């Protein structure tokens, strides 16, 4: 019954349709693709190296505890890890770039993140407690920054990565200023 | 400032007791020396510890070796707990624990007179009137009935106490015997042989005895902790008092109570019993300290919730049937996965056990689906999930600090979303699992229209 009220408000021509969130207005910087790619490359490169080492060790030791179907195909492990890594490095960053969006309206920070799973986050400026900007070494190389908006709840704290450093700094300052003005103590 | 002699005695007693218990495992004279040092230390600590209540802050000064002054601004104080163990109670003393927010500030005042403790609590929690207020009226909101202590075995939490007790008893005996030179290799081996040699009937009898002891002991332990559990209201605070030997009293500032949580498990559900807790901002150890009723019939628990916070909205709106499959799959998948791994590793028996578990998980998944629900009554929203540990939280609209919607690829195909209400109290966020996409957005929009409406898709052009 509650739901229908909003639906009716949204309806047109008598046919109700459920309310949907539109995507936030702004994309992150395209350089974020490069950032995520480097990150995934390092991570999966490490995993690939480790799995290669494990496979070599197993093949050498002729360990008898393994079930028969595995012992003959130990080298499949690094191959599988490598294939998965390659897929991640090529597909995930582009996909993430298409999903990641952000928008700051008059009093709400609205973000969409994720790739395989998506998350929409609405945080009112009045409930913001701290705003942090961070730059990892890859981000510094690419001139990007991550902005972290913290509220009293971990669930209600959002993070936008891949913003151009200048935009992030300006945004953080503006948000902190506005949060100070609007603050209502719900916590 | 406070009755000095009483503090001294209490600290001596407490120190002596602590050292006697702790010192059992070392040799006797070491214990004596330790006791002496401990006493001196306690006396010195006591003599150098002072506290001052000022207009806007309370200062706790320690000056034994390193000097330290801990200043807690009074407006930051979120709760004042008073507890008293048996020695404290005999000497009419109490420990005052000052809680000042999640990050950092906590202060403890050991062994102040009980009346002084009550006065401190009153003064610290009523910052509107810093002067000594007249004894305010206290109104009792709820009290445990005798019959409710029998609900203890249902919760399961106290069922393992006999094992814990037996374990610690054996450990203590062993340590004691070891110190006195009674434990030797031969004796331990002899004991092992004796145990193995016991007739089956005796072992069986012992096992049955233990099983019988479980519920009885759980009731006893539960009663020890929650004896005369009383909730009353005073000065804009909700105070919960409990305990038979150590009496503990927790005050929660009413304006910081953001919601309540009603929890139960399938056994409690069958008996119609609930556990009630408060969601309070900035309360450390909230699971224990926010407790308002450890076990009570639903009617009573909901009544207390209504008095403390507000009526529990209802009835809950169920989630779409598409969510049912997901709950069942989520319940069945882990045992099936382990089973498949076990099969690959060549352990057929493990696989069979996992298959049985998977079959048992089907009704669990169905029940999890049945328990999903959400509702709002215009001032408070309520979300419910879980089966083995079902939780229904009720949160006031103003306490929501943000919304998070999560949708996996699988959820997107089914048109489902999990909506998290971020709350600056309790666990920080509570999910409404697998809501209909549109319902989730509409639910959030109904509670906080100003935050959600600007981001709604505009309706398509007619025609």
XYZ file of C-alpha atoms in Angstrom:
650
model
C 0.000 0.000 0.000
C 2.896 2.274 0.795
C 4.509 1.289 -2.408
C 1.487 1.949 -4.550
C 1.353 5.536 -3.370
C 4.737 6.257 -4.886
C 3.936 4.190 -7.900
C 0.772 6.110 -8.547
C 2.728 9.293 -8.298
C 5.041 7.926 -10.923
C 2.336 6.481 -13.124
C 1.326 7.876 -16.442
C -1.802 7.119 -18.413
C -3.110 4.891 -15.607
C -0.372 2.301 -16.124
C 1.869 2.309 -13.054
C 5.514 1.530 -13.498
C 7.918 1.018 -10.628
C 10.250 3.866 -9.767
C 13.816 3.340 -10.892
C 16.981 5.142 -10.024
C 18.591 6.847 -12.962
C 22.364 6.559 -13.257
C 24.348 9.373 -11.623
C 25.339 12.148 -13.997
C 29.150 12.019 -14.058
C 31.549 9.365 -15.238
C 34.927 8.948 -13.583
C 38.073 9.777 -15.501
C 38.931 7.392 -18.385
C 42.390 7.122 -16.887
C 40.739 5.068 -14.161
C 40.668 2.188 -16.673
C 44.449 2.266 -16.798
C 44.574 2.423 -13.006
C 42.366 -0.628 -12.516
C 44.205 -2.466 -15.290
C 47.572 -1.942 -13.572
C 46.083 -2.967 -10.254
C 44.581 -6.171 -11.629
C 47.742 -6.906 -13.593
C 49.884 -6.716 -10.460
C 47.451 -8.759 -8.385
C 46.850 -11.482 -10.939
C 50.491 -11.517 -11.979
C 51.350 -12.330 -8.380
C 48.652 -15.009 -8.215
C 49.927 -16.486 -11.482
C 53.493 -16.581 -10.198
C 52.429 -18.211 -6.950
C 50.314 -20.843 -8.664
C 53.200 -21.553 -11.058
C 55.455 -22.107 -8.071
C 52.930 -24.375 -6.349
C 52.460 -26.414 -9.525
C 56.212 -26.796 -9.987
C 56.593 -27.833 -6.375
C 53.828 -30.442 -6.623
C 55.202 -31.807 -9.903
C 58.666 -32.099 -8.353
C 57.692 -33.684 -5.075
C 55.547 -36.432 -6.633
C 53.319 -36.152 -3.611
C 51.115 -39.240 -3.379
C 48.310 -37.673 -1.320
C 46.703 -36.109 -4.389
C 43.759 -37.778 -6.099
C 44.729 -39.399 -9.391
C 42.843 -37.080 -11.708
C 44.762 -34.070 -10.428
C 48.318 -35.349 -10.283
C 48.616 -35.712 -14.070
C 47.408 -32.192 -14.790
C 49.104 -30.015 -12.224
C 50.056 -27.490 -14.869
C 46.416 -26.700 -15.459
C 46.406 -24.668 -12.240
C 48.684 -21.826 -13.457
C 47.017 -21.951 -16.882
C 43.572 -21.531 -15.310
C 44.784 -18.732 -13.046
C 46.466 -17.041 -15.995
C 43.352 -17.237 -18.140
C 41.181 -15.850 -15.346
C 43.693 -13.073 -14.761
C 43.798 -12.174 -18.439
C 40.019 -11.980 -18.514
C 39.998 -9.788 -15.410
C 42.683 -7.459 -16.720
C 40.989 -6.935 -20.075
C 37.286 -7.042 -19.213
C 36.834 -5.850 -15.628
C 38.367 -2.345 -15.900
C 36.276 -1.390 -18.915
C 33.186 -2.835 -17.333
C 33.877 -0.955 -14.119
C 34.396 2.259 -16.028
C 30.982 1.859 -17.596
C 29.338 1.266 -14.207
C 31.187 3.762 -12.006
C 29.382 7.070 -11.896
C 28.887 9.795 -9.353
C 26.821 12.866 -8.761
C 26.536 15.442 -6.025
C 23.194 17.197 -5.901
C 22.237 19.993 -3.556
C 22.194 17.756 -0.509
C 22.925 14.156 -1.527
C 26.026 12.320 -2.729
C 24.882 9.663 -5.171
C 27.276 7.029 -6.467
C 27.106 3.840 -8.476
C 30.002 1.404 -8.206
C 30.876 -2.209 -8.915
C 30.891 -4.186 -12.122
C 29.639 -7.743 -11.693
C 27.546 -6.660 -8.752
C 26.407 -3.097 -8.654
C 25.887 -0.819 -5.713
C 23.971 2.399 -5.595
C 24.658 4.581 -2.598
C 22.760 7.645 -1.458
C 24.382 9.635 1.322
C 22.890 12.964 2.379
C 25.442 15.720 2.835
C 23.917 16.565 6.207
C 24.967 13.178 7.608
C 28.562 13.303 6.378
C 31.114 13.231 9.173
C 34.428 13.267 7.350
C 35.573 13.559 3.756
C 38.966 12.090 2.851
C 40.913 12.177 -0.374
C 43.553 9.556 -0.972
C 46.125 8.870 -3.672
C 47.926 5.561 -4.015
C 51.173 5.448 -5.998
C 49.440 4.290 -9.184
C 46.888 7.048 -8.774
C 49.627 9.618 -8.311
C 51.265 8.449 -11.507
C 48.001 8.894 -13.369
C 46.895 12.073 -11.601
C 43.853 10.437 -10.056
C 42.434 10.438 -6.559
C 39.914 8.564 -4.466
C 37.407 10.432 -2.384
C 35.939 8.814 0.691
C 32.755 10.079 2.250
C 32.273 8.772 5.776
C 29.137 8.791 7.864
C 28.540 7.345 11.299
C 27.832 4.006 9.672
C 30.216 1.885 7.652
C 27.345 0.805 5.413
C 26.556 4.412 4.681
C 30.101 5.405 3.748
C 30.924 5.744 0.080
C 34.077 5.807 -1.933
C 34.570 7.136 -5.436
C 37.844 6.173 -7.037
C 39.243 7.333 -10.350
C 38.417 11.020 -10.075
C 40.892 13.513 -11.532
C 42.956 14.754 -8.589
C 41.862 18.377 -8.994
C 38.172 17.483 -9.107
C 38.541 15.255 -6.045
C 40.244 17.935 -3.965
C 37.721 20.577 -4.897
C 34.830 18.221 -4.254
C 36.186 17.138 -0.874
C 36.575 20.710 0.229
C 33.127 21.661 -0.947
C 31.485 18.620 0.664
C 33.235 19.180 3.970
C 32.158 22.793 3.933
C 28.558 21.986 3.116
C 28.419 19.120 5.604
C 29.498 21.576 8.259
C 26.708 23.977 7.322
C 23.985 21.368 6.999
C 24.962 19.093 9.830
C 22.064 17.701 11.829
C 23.131 15.447 14.596
C 21.466 12.154 13.895
C 24.225 10.266 15.569
C 36.200 13.123 48.338
C 34.617 9.751 48.888
C 34.612 7.524 51.904
C 38.293 6.746 52.007
C 38.354 3.837 54.365
C 35.750 1.951 52.403
C 37.637 2.365 49.183
C 40.786 1.171 50.824
C 39.177 -1.933 52.215
C 37.451 -2.676 48.962
C 40.618 -2.364 46.977
C 42.517 -4.521 49.445
C 39.812 -7.121 49.308
C 39.546 -7.006 45.553
C 43.299 -7.099 45.123
C 43.696 -9.967 47.554
C 40.927 -11.968 45.935
C 42.330 -11.413 42.471
C 45.807 -12.387 43.499
C 44.730 -15.470 45.387
C 42.879 -16.775 42.357
C 45.590 -15.787 39.928
C 48.412 -16.997 42.124
C 47.246 -20.566 42.606
C 49.459 -21.948 39.897
C 52.723 -20.562 41.290
C 54.497 -21.640 44.392
C 53.108 -20.558 47.692
C 55.704 -18.009 48.817
C 55.751 -16.410 45.430
C 52.081 -15.907 45.963
C 52.707 -14.247 49.293
C 55.290 -11.887 47.826
C 53.017 -11.183 44.880
C 50.177 -10.531 47.262
C 52.265 -8.024 49.181
C 53.344 -6.207 46.041
C 49.812 -6.315 44.701
C 48.462 -4.818 47.912
C 51.028 -2.057 47.879
C 50.286 -1.383 44.236
C 46.557 -1.220 44.830
C 46.926 1.062 47.795
C 49.226 3.339 45.819
C 46.864 3.343 42.851
C 43.964 4.142 45.064
C 45.807 6.871 46.937
C 46.922 8.609 43.769
C 43.663 8.400 41.884
C 41.316 11.335 42.045
C 38.471 12.611 39.999
C 36.861 15.989 39.614
C 33.489 16.765 38.110
C 33.532 20.199 36.502
C 30.939 22.312 34.739
C 31.623 20.859 31.325
C 33.869 17.843 31.883
C 34.983 15.151 34.237
C 38.687 14.664 34.882
C 40.224 11.424 36.033
C 43.754 11.871 37.354
C 46.235 9.080 37.860
C 49.593 9.947 39.388
C 51.217 6.691 40.389
C 54.215 6.364 38.090
C 53.216 8.221 35.005
C 50.883 11.073 35.581
C 47.809 11.097 33.419
C 44.718 13.191 33.315
C 41.843 11.893 31.314
C 39.329 14.535 30.454
C 35.926 13.515 29.204
C 33.679 16.333 28.020
C 30.339 15.860 29.662
C 28.374 16.371 26.484
C 30.256 13.406 24.972
C 29.213 11.008 27.729
C 26.856 8.489 26.224
C 26.251 6.192 29.095
C 27.199 5.536 32.675
C 27.190 1.931 33.861
C 27.361 0.879 37.443
C 28.405 -2.624 38.351
C 29.192 -4.249 41.646
C 30.775 -7.636 42.207
C 30.213 -9.600 45.387
C 33.071 -8.006 47.415
C 31.963 -4.602 46.216
C 28.410 -5.299 47.257
C 29.421 -6.506 50.678
C 31.214 -3.203 51.194
C 28.437 -1.176 49.583
C 30.695 -0.020 46.779
C 30.403 0.052 43.014
C 32.421 0.490 39.846
C 31.341 3.369 37.641
C 32.072 2.982 33.970
C 31.807 6.075 31.797
C 31.282 5.544 28.087
C 32.087 8.464 25.838
C 31.634 7.425 22.260
C 33.063 4.717 20.104
C 36.516 6.070 19.363
C 38.582 6.247 22.500
C 37.220 7.886 25.616
C 36.252 5.480 28.309
C 36.751 6.052 31.980
C 36.451 3.805 34.972
C 36.055 4.715 38.599
C 36.703 1.685 40.741
C 35.236 1.393 44.201
C 33.204 4.468 44.883
C 30.386 4.389 47.369
C 27.168 3.207 45.878
C 25.326 6.402 46.683
C 28.144 8.421 45.155
C 27.929 6.216 42.060
C 24.240 6.945 41.704
C 24.902 10.643 42.222
C 27.651 10.617 39.595
C 25.377 8.948 37.121
C 22.658 11.474 37.746
C 25.021 14.392 37.472
C 26.855 13.127 34.418
C 23.772 12.202 32.480
C 21.686 15.265 33.230
C 23.750 17.974 31.691
C 20.798 20.305 31.690
C 21.024 20.579 35.451
C 24.619 20.402 36.587
C 23.624 21.244 40.139
C 22.693 18.459 42.512
C 19.198 17.437 41.460
C 16.584 16.098 43.797
C 16.103 12.355 43.576
C 14.115 12.021 40.374
C 11.184 9.705 40.023
C 11.946 6.350 38.533
C 9.342 4.493 36.638
C 9.587 0.772 36.198
C 8.969 -0.331 32.650
C 9.512 -4.069 32.795
C 10.802 -6.795 35.034
C 11.693 -10.435 34.440
C 9.154 -12.868 35.821
C 10.364 -15.975 37.612
C 8.851 -18.249 34.982
C 10.874 -16.650 32.191
C 14.172 -17.969 33.481
C 13.054 -21.376 32.254
C 13.383 -20.047 28.700
C 17.177 -20.110 29.076
C 17.818 -23.499 27.369
C 15.937 -22.295 24.287
C 18.520 -19.679 23.447
C 21.279 -22.269 23.195
C 23.896 -19.784 24.345
C 24.060 -21.184 27.855
C 23.712 -24.874 26.971
C 27.448 -25.484 26.831
C 28.100 -24.076 30.294
C 28.387 -27.506 32.000
C 31.271 -28.356 29.668
C 32.965 -25.046 30.312
C 32.511 -25.462 34.057
C 33.809 -29.042 34.031
C 36.763 -27.983 31.884
C 37.773 -25.118 34.142
C 37.286 -27.295 37.239
C 39.561 -30.010 35.850
C 42.088 -27.368 34.805
C 42.123 -25.820 38.278
C 42.436 -29.215 39.975
C 45.289 -30.156 37.668
C 47.161 -26.906 38.324
C 46.638 -27.247 42.058
C 47.760 -30.866 42.078
C 50.734 -30.044 39.885
C 51.893 -27.357 42.295
C 51.665 -29.663 45.258
C 53.536 -32.406 43.431
C 50.572 -34.772 43.306
C 50.507 -35.106 39.513
C 53.025 -37.577 38.167
C 53.391 -39.287 34.840
C 52.322 -42.675 36.279
C 49.241 -41.338 37.950
C 48.048 -39.616 34.796
C 48.606 -42.797 32.816
C 46.876 -44.831 35.504
C 43.916 -42.498 35.366
C 43.778 -42.852 31.593
C 43.771 -46.666 31.925
C 41.040 -46.485 34.558
C 38.937 -44.308 32.289
C 39.330 -46.651 29.335
C 38.586 -49.605 31.591
C 35.286 -48.152 32.822
C 32.260 -50.273 31.943
C 30.164 -48.936 29.075
C 27.142 -48.453 31.322
C 29.043 -46.020 33.539
C 30.259 -44.001 30.553
C 26.736 -43.991 29.164
C 25.365 -42.908 32.522
C 27.868 -40.054 32.708
C 26.911 -38.918 29.209
C 23.203 -38.926 30.113
C 23.995 -37.030 33.300
C 25.811 -34.394 31.279
C 22.943 -34.097 28.827
C 20.513 -33.661 31.700
C 22.815 -31.153 33.318
C 22.910 -28.977 30.210
C 19.456 -27.379 30.449
C 19.584 -27.213 34.251
C 22.980 -25.534 34.272
C 21.914 -23.169 31.519
C 18.965 -22.032 33.616
C 21.259 -21.543 36.607
C 23.853 -19.529 34.689
C 21.184 -17.506 32.933
C 19.620 -16.731 36.301
C 22.970 -15.684 37.758
C 23.480 -13.171 34.984
C 19.937 -11.935 34.598
C 18.468 -12.234 38.082
C 15.767 -9.627 38.720
C 16.334 -8.065 35.316
C 14.595 -4.734 35.626
C 14.202 -1.918 33.135
C 13.203 1.452 34.383
C 13.121 4.990 33.178
C 14.682 7.930 34.916
C 15.766 11.380 33.836
C 15.467 10.663 30.152
C 17.547 7.529 30.474
C 16.586 3.914 30.242
C 18.291 1.904 32.949
C 18.604 -1.884 32.830
C 19.688 -3.647 35.998
C 20.563 -7.306 36.265
C 22.612 -9.954 38.004
C 22.465 -12.050 41.164
C 26.063 -11.964 42.397
C 27.522 -9.147 40.323
C 24.831 -6.549 39.985
C 25.149 -4.538 36.818
C 23.234 -1.507 35.766
C 23.463 0.078 32.351
C 21.930 3.424 31.502
C 21.132 4.332 27.959
C 20.377 7.878 27.113
C 16.950 7.954 25.620
C 17.724 10.498 22.913
C 20.501 8.242 21.647
C 18.270 5.218 21.242
C 17.737 4.951 17.500
C 15.836 1.721 17.376
C 15.301 -1.710 18.813
C 16.136 -5.214 17.729
C 13.922 -8.235 18.294
C 15.822 -11.499 17.956
C 14.910 -15.142 18.331
C 15.782 -18.610 17.061
C 13.418 -21.377 15.871
C 13.005 -22.842 19.355
C 12.282 -19.485 20.906
C 9.956 -18.734 18.014
C 7.930 -21.861 18.785
C 7.698 -20.845 22.429
C 6.848 -17.266 21.488
C 9.899 -15.848 23.225
C 11.991 -12.866 22.134
C 15.198 -11.133 23.075
C 14.978 -7.370 22.992
C 17.910 -5.042 22.492
C 18.302 -1.328 21.911
C 20.239 0.213 19.019
C 22.145 3.082 20.561
C 24.557 5.412 18.819
C 28.139 5.178 19.946
C 27.670 2.355 22.401
C 30.605 -0.010 22.681
C 29.864 -3.689 23.329
C 26.309 -3.003 22.211
C 25.307 -6.670 22.142
C 25.579 -6.901 25.911
C 25.019 -3.389 27.044
C 22.083 -2.582 24.825
C 20.120 -5.544 26.099
C 16.656 -4.669 27.300
C 15.166 -8.111 27.901
C 17.096 -11.402 27.693
C 14.017 -13.577 27.178
C 10.392 -12.609 27.372
C 7.080 -13.427 25.708
C 6.528 -11.492 22.500
C 3.708 -9.416 23.932
C 5.843 -8.152 26.818
C 8.876 -7.512 24.623
C 6.854 -5.544 22.113
C 5.206 -3.641 24.925
C 8.569 -2.636 26.327
C 9.819 -1.738 22.852
C 6.820 0.536 22.465
C 7.538 2.251 25.792
C 11.240 2.653 25.212
C 11.220 3.558 21.576
C 7.883 3.331 19.842
C 5.387 0.830 18.569
C 6.735 -1.940 16.369
C 5.213 -1.348 12.945
C 3.515 -4.237 11.280
C 2.475 -6.406 9.631
C 5.559 -6.914 7.537
C 5.354 -6.964 3.759
C 6.843 -10.157 2.332
C 9.390 -10.226 -0.457
C 8.653 -11.393 -4.025
C 8.554 -15.139 -4.786
C 11.684 -14.779 -6.924
C 13.567 -14.380 -3.647
C 12.524 -17.855 -2.489
C 14.729 -19.677 -4.969
C 17.687 -17.536 -4.003
C 17.270 -18.230 -0.293
C 16.997 -21.985 -0.904
C 19.985 -21.957 -3.245
C 22.028 -19.992 -0.750
C 21.181 -22.512 1.982
C 21.855 -25.597 -0.133
C 24.950 -24.453 -2.010
C 27.565 -24.585 0.814
C 26.996 -28.258 1.764
C 26.756 -29.200 -1.922
C 30.008 -27.400 -2.657
C 31.832 -29.095 0.199
C 30.323 -32.390 -0.936
C 31.624 -31.909 -4.479
C 35.092 -31.077 -3.155
C 35.024 -34.155 -0.943
C 34.014 -36.299 -3.915
C 36.909 -34.907 -5.920
C 39.233 -35.651 -3.028
C 37.909 -39.196 -2.834
C 35.993 -39.028 0.446
C 32.567 -40.505 -0.398
C 31.356 -40.550 3.228
C 31.838 -36.838 3.616
C 29.910 -36.390 0.392
C 26.962 -38.417 1.725
C 26.883 -36.364 4.923
C 26.913 -33.198 2.851
C 24.039 -34.471 0.720
C 21.981 -35.102 3.850
C 22.847 -31.598 5.088
C 21.837 -30.171 1.711
C 18.426 -31.848 1.951
C 17.999 -30.487 5.480
C 18.959 -27.041 4.211
C 15.928 -26.855 1.913
C 13.391 -26.178 4.697
C 15.900 -23.775 6.234
C 16.065 -21.803 2.991
C 12.275 -21.790 2.705
C 11.992 -20.491 6.253
C 14.579 -17.815 5.551
C 12.431 -16.661 2.690
C 9.306 -16.708 4.839
C 10.977 -14.494 7.440
C 12.004 -11.767 5.001
C 9.968 -8.644 5.389
C 9.930 -4.890 5.530
C 7.442 -2.225 6.513
C 7.240 1.411 7.503
C 4.526 3.175 9.447
C 5.528 6.719 8.600
C 7.868 7.263 11.532
C 9.713 3.974 11.944
C 10.794 1.310 9.533
C 11.227 -2.351 10.277
C 13.306 -4.978 8.476
C 13.442 -8.666 9.225
C 15.670 -11.495 8.035
C 17.317 -14.721 9.186
C 15.947 -18.008 10.369
C 18.294 -19.740 12.814
C 18.941 -16.295 14.195
C 16.010 -14.228 13.096
C 16.308 -10.526 13.674
C 13.791 -7.809 13.258
C 15.109 -4.306 13.620
C 12.928 -1.273 14.105
C 14.623 2.027 13.315
C 13.258 5.548 13.343
C 13.311 7.276 9.973
C 15.519 10.071 11.241
C 18.250 7.603 12.167
C 18.861 6.513 8.575
C 22.123 8.074 7.408
C 22.129 6.635 3.903
C 20.836 4.004 1.521
C 22.808 1.329 -0.239
C 21.274 -0.831 -2.934
C 23.178 -3.884 -4.053
C 22.384 -5.968 -7.060
C 24.398 -8.904 -8.295
C 24.172 -10.134 -11.865
C 21.876 -12.945 -10.723
C 19.661 -10.575 -8.793
C 19.389 -8.313 -11.810
C 18.035 -11.178 -13.895
C 15.351 -11.817 -11.276
C 14.577 -8.140 -10.746
C 15.674 -8.221 -7.117
C 17.765 -5.847 -5.025
C 19.107 -5.907 -1.495
C 18.458 -2.607 0.211
C 20.666 -1.622 3.141
C 19.474 1.038 5.522
C 22.623 2.624 6.928
C 22.116 3.559 10.555
C 24.616 5.234 12.856
C 23.822 2.794 15.648
C 23.938 -0.923 16.286
C 25.711 -2.701 13.449
C 25.718 0.322 11.187
C 23.452 -1.078 8.524
C 20.562 -3.458 8.185
C 19.604 -5.248 4.971
C 16.254 -5.907 3.401
C 17.352 -8.920 1.399
C 16.014 -9.540 -2.113
C 13.366 -6.878 -2.391
C 11.677 -6.191 -5.671
C 13.774 -3.590 -7.530
C 10.964 -1.077 -7.771
C 9.750 -1.701 -4.229
C 13.228 -1.096 -2.853
C 13.511 2.297 -4.509
C 9.940 3.172 -3.563
C 10.575 2.122 0.046
C 13.626 4.365 0.298
C 11.785 7.172 -1.480
C 8.875 6.924 0.926
C 11.109 7.211 3.975
C 13.431 9.942 2.695
C 11.715 11.471 -0.339
C 14.139 14.375 -0.500
C 17.181 12.177 -1.020
C 15.772 9.757 -3.533
C 13.293 11.727 -5.642
C 15.910 13.817 -7.523
C 17.501 10.644 -8.842
C 14.408 8.839 -10.053
C 14.044 8.158 -13.724
C 11.530 10.545 -15.187
C 8.422 8.710 -16.361
C 8.449 7.947 -20.089
C 6.575 10.361 -22.347
C 2.952 9.340 -22.798
C 2.168 7.879 -26.177
